[in-house]
Coordinates of C-alpha atoms in Angstrom, one line a residue:
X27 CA 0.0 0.0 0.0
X28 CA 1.0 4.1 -0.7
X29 CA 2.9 5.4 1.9
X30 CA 1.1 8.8 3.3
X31 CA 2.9 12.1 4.4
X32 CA 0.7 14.2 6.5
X33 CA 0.6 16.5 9.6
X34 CA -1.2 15.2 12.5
X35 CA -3.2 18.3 14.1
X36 CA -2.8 18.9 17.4
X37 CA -5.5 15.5 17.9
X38 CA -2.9 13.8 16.6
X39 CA -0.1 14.6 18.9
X40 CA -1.6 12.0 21.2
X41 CA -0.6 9.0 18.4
X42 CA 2.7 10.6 17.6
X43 CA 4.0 10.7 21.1
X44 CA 2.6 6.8 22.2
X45 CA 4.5 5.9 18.9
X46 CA 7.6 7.2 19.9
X47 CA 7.5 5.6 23.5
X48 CA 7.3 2.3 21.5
X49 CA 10.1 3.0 19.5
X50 CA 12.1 3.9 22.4
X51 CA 14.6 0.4 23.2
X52 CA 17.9 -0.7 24.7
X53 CA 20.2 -0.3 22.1
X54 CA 18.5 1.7 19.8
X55 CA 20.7 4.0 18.0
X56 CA 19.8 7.9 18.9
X57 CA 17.0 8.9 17.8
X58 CA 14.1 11.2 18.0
X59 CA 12.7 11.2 21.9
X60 CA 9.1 11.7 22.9
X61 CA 11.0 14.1 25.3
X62 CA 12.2 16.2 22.4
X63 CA 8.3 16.5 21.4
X64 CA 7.8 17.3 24.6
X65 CA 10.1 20.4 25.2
X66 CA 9.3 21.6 21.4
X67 CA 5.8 21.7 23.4
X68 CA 6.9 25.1 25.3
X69 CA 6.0 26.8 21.9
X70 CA 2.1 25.3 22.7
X71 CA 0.5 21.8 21.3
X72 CA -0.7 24.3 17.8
X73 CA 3.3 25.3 17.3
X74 CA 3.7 21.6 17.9
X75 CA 1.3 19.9 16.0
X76 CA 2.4 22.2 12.6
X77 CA 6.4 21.1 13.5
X78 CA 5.2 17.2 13.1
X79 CA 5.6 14.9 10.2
X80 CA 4.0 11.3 10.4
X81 CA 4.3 8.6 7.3
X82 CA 1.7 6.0 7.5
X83 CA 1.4 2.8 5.7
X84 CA -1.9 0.8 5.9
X85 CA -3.1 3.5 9.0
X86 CA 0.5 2.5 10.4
X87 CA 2.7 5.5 11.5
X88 CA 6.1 4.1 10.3
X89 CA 8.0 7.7 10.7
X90 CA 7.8 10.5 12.8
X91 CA 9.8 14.0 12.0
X92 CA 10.0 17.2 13.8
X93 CA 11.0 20.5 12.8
X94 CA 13.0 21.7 15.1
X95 CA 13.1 25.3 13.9
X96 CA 13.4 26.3 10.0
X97 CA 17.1 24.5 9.6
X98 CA 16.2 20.8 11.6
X99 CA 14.3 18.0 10.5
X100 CA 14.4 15.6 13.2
X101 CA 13.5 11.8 12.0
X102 CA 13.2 8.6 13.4
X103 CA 11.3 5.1 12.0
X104 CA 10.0 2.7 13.7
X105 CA 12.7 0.0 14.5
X106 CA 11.2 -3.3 11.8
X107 CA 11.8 -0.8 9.1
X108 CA 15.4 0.4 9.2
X109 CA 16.1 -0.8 6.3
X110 CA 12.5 -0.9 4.3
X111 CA 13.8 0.4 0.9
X112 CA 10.4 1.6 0.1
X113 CA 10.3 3.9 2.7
X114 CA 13.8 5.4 2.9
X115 CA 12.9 6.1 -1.0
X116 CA 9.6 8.1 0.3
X117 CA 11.4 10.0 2.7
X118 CA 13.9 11.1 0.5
X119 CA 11.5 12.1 -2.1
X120 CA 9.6 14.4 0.3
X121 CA 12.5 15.6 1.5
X122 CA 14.0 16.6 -1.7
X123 CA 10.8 17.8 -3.0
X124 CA 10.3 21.3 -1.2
X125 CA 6.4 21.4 -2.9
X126 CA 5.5 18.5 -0.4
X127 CA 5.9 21.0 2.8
X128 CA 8.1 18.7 4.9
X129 CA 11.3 21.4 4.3
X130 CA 11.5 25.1 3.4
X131 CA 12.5 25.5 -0.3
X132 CA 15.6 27.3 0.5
X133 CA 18.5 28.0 2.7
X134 CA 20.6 25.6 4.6
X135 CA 18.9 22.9 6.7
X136 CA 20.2 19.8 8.6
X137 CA 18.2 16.0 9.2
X138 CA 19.3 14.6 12.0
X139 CA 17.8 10.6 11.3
X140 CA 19.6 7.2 13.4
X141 CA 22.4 6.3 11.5
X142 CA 21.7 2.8 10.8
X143 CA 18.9 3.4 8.8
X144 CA 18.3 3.3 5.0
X145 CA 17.2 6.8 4.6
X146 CA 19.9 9.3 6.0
X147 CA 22.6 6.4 3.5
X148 CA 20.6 7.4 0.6
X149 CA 20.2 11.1 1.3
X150 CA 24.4 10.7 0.8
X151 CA 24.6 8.2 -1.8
X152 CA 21.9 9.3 -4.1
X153 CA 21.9 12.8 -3.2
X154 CA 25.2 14.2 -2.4
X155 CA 23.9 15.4 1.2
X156 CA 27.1 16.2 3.0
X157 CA 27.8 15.1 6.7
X158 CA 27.9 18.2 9.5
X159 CA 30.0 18.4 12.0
X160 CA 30.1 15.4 14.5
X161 CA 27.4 15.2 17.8
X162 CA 28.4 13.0 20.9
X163 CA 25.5 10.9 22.3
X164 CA 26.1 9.6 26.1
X165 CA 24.5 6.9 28.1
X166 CA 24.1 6.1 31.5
X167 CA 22.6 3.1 32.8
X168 CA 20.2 3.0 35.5
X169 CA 20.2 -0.3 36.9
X170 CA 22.2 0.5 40.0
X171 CA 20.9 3.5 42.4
X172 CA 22.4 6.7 41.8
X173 CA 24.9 8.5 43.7
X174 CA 22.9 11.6 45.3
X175 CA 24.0 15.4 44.4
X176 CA 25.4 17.1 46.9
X177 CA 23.8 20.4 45.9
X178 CA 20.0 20.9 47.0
X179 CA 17.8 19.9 44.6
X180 CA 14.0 20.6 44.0
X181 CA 11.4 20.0 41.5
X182 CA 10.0 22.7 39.9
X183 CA 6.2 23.6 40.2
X184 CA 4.2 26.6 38.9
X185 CA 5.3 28.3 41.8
X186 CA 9.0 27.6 41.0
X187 CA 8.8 28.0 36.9
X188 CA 10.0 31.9 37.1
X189 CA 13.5 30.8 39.0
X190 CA 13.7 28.1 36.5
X191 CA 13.6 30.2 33.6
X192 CA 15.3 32.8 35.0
X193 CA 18.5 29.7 35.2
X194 CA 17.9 28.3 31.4
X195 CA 17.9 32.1 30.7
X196 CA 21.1 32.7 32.3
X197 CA 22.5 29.3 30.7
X198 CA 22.1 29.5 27.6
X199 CA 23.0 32.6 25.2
X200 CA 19.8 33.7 22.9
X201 CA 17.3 31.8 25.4
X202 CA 13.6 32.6 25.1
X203 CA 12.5 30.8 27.9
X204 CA 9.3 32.3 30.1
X205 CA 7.3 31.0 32.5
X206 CA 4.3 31.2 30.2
X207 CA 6.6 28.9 28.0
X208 CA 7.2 26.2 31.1
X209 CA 3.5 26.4 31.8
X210 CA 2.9 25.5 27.9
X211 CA 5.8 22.7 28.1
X212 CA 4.0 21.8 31.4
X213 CA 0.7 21.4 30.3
X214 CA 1.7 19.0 27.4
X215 CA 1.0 15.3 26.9
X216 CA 4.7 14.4 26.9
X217 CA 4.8 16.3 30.3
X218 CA 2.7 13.5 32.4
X219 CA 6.4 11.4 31.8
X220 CA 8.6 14.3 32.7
X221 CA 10.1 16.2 35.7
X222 CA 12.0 19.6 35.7
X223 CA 14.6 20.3 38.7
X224 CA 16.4 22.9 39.8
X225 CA 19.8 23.1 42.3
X226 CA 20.4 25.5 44.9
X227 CA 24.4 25.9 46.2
X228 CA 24.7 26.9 50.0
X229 CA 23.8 30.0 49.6
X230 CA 20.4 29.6 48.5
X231 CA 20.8 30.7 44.8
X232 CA 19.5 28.3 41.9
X233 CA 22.8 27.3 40.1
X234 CA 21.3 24.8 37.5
X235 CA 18.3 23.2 36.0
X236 CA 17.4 20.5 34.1
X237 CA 14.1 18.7 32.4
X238 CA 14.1 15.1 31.9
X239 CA 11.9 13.0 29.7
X240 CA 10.5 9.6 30.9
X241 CA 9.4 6.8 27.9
X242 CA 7.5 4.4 30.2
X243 CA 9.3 2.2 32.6
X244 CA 12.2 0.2 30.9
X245 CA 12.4 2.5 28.6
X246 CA 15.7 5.1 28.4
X247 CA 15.0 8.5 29.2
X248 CA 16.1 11.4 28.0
X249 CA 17.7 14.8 29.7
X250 CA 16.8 18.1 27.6
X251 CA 18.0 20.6 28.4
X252 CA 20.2 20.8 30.8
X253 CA 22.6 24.0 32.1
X254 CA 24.2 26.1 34.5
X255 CA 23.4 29.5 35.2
X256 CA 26.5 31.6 34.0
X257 CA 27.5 33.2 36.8
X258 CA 27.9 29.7 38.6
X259 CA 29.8 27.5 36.3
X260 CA 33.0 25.6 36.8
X261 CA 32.2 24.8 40.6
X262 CA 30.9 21.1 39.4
X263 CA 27.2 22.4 39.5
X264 CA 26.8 20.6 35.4
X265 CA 27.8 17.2 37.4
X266 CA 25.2 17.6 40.1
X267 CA 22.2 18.4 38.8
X268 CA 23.6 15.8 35.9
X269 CA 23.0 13.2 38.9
X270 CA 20.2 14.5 39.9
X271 CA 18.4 13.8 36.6
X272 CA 19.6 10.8 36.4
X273 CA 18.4 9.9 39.8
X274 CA 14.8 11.3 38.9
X275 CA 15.1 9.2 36.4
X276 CA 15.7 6.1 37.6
X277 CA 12.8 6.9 39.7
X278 CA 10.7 6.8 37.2
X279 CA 11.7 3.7 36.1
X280 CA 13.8 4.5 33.1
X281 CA 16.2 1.7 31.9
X282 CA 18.7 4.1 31.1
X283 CA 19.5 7.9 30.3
X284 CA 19.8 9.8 27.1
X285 CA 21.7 12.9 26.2
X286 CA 23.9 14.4 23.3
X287 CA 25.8 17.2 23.0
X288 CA 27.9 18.8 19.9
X289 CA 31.3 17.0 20.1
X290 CA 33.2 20.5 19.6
X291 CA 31.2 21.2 23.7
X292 CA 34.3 19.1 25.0
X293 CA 33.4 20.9 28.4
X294 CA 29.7 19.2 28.5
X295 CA 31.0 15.8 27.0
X296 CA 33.2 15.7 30.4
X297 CA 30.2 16.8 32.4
X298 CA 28.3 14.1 31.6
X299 CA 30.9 11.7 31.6
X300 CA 31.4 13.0 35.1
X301 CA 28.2 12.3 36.2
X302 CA 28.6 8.5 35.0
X303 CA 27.3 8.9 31.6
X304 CA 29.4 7.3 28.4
X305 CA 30.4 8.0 25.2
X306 CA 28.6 6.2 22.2
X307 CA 29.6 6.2 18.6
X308 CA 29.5 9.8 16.9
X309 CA 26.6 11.1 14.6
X310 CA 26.3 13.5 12.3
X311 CA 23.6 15.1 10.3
X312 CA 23.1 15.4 6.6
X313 CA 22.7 18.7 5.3
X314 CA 21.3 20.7 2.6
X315 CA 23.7 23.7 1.8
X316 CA 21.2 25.5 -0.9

């Protein structure tokens, strides 16, 4: 049967982030996160529900990709079909074809799709799309109990959403973050799965914040975003509220957590590795220069 490109409407969100749960194994190679959904959600489920891409085959959703801003497709497929030609060919046809809406019709954009799959081999074979510049995924498994943080560490409530913003604002250069943004993220489906946390240093000010993402139980989890207020770094803060999120977790019954950072941030690779987390094999996107 055809192979059906559409955008699920904000009643569709629902489906999209159950699928990805499913998807979500030990040993899966990184990939889109119902987490990433999920903190794409502080934009509101309209925002969200326009950013989604879902191909179906016989009312099955075989493929799920997000645009992550105007320059970021993020894809993954469900794990039995890696390697189903048929499909790899679709998603490189509506990817190439800027008339079928899935990428602007201009300008430079990145896919970011699990690299053992069909579809990002033929973007490069068949295409000519380049690889970018190299990404570090880390892992941490959460069999064992997790060493506790020695910072104080909360989780954050509606009454606690202005200090964390106020942290990601501080941590991260360009941020947008607002409290009517956490109470957007907050109020999404992906959110039920999720906890945010903030850490507080001995003198009572909020050093560091994190979110993390819950799949279901024996499922790995995912931590996005995580930083350190600017004025606090260097003082181990990354490592604490890296175990705390791990912890929270583990909690929650995750199998394992998820991060990545670009491999160029050498200074958050050793933060996480720090915190317990380790290296897996490189990635890199495919990209569209024109």
């Amino acid at each position: 049967m055809a192979i059906a490109l559409s955008t699920p409407g904000v009643d569709g969100l629902a489906e999209a982030v159950n699928v990805l749960r499913e998807w979500q194994y030990e040993g899966a190679p990184p990939q889109l996160h119902p987490g990433d959904l999920g903190w794409f959600w502080r934009s509101g489920a309209e925002a969200t529900a326009a950013a989604v891409r879902t191909w179906s085959r016989a009312g099955r959703i075989l493929a799920i990709g997000l645009l992550d801003g105007p320059d970021l497709l993020r894809l993954t497929t469900a794990p039995d079909v890696h390697q189903d030609e048929e499909l790899a060919r679709r998603l490189v046809a509506d990817v190439t074809d800027t008339t079928r809406g899935v990428l602007p019709p201009s300008g430079r954009v990145n896919i970011e799709a699990p690299p053992d799959t069909l579809f990002p081999a033929l973007l490069a074979d068949e295409e000519g799309w380049p690889a970018d510049d190299p990404w570090t995924p880390l892992r941490r498994d959460l069999t064992a109990p997790v060493r506790l943080p020695d910072l104080r560490v909360e989780e954050v409530g509606p009454a606690q959403a202005h200090t964390y913003a106020a942290v990601l604002g501080a941590a991260f250069d360009g941020s947008k973050f607002t409290v009517d943004r956490w109470q957007a993220m907050a109020s999404g489906l992906p959110y039920t799965d999720a906890r945010c946390l903030l850490a507080y240093d001995d003198g009572g000010d909020a050093v560091a914040a994190v979110t993390v993402w819950s799949a279901g139980p024996g499922r790995p989890g995912l931590l996005e975003p995580m930083g350190v207020h600017r004025d606090h770094r260097r003082r181990g803060h990354g490592e604490q509220i890296t175990l705390a999120a791990a912890a929270a977790l583990r909690a929650m019954g995750a199998s394992s957590a998820l991060v990545a950072t670009p491999s160029s941030n050498t200074a958050a690779v050793a933060t996480y590795e720090s915190a317990g987390f380790e290296r897996r094999t490189e990635t890199r996107d495919r990209y569209r220069d024109t």
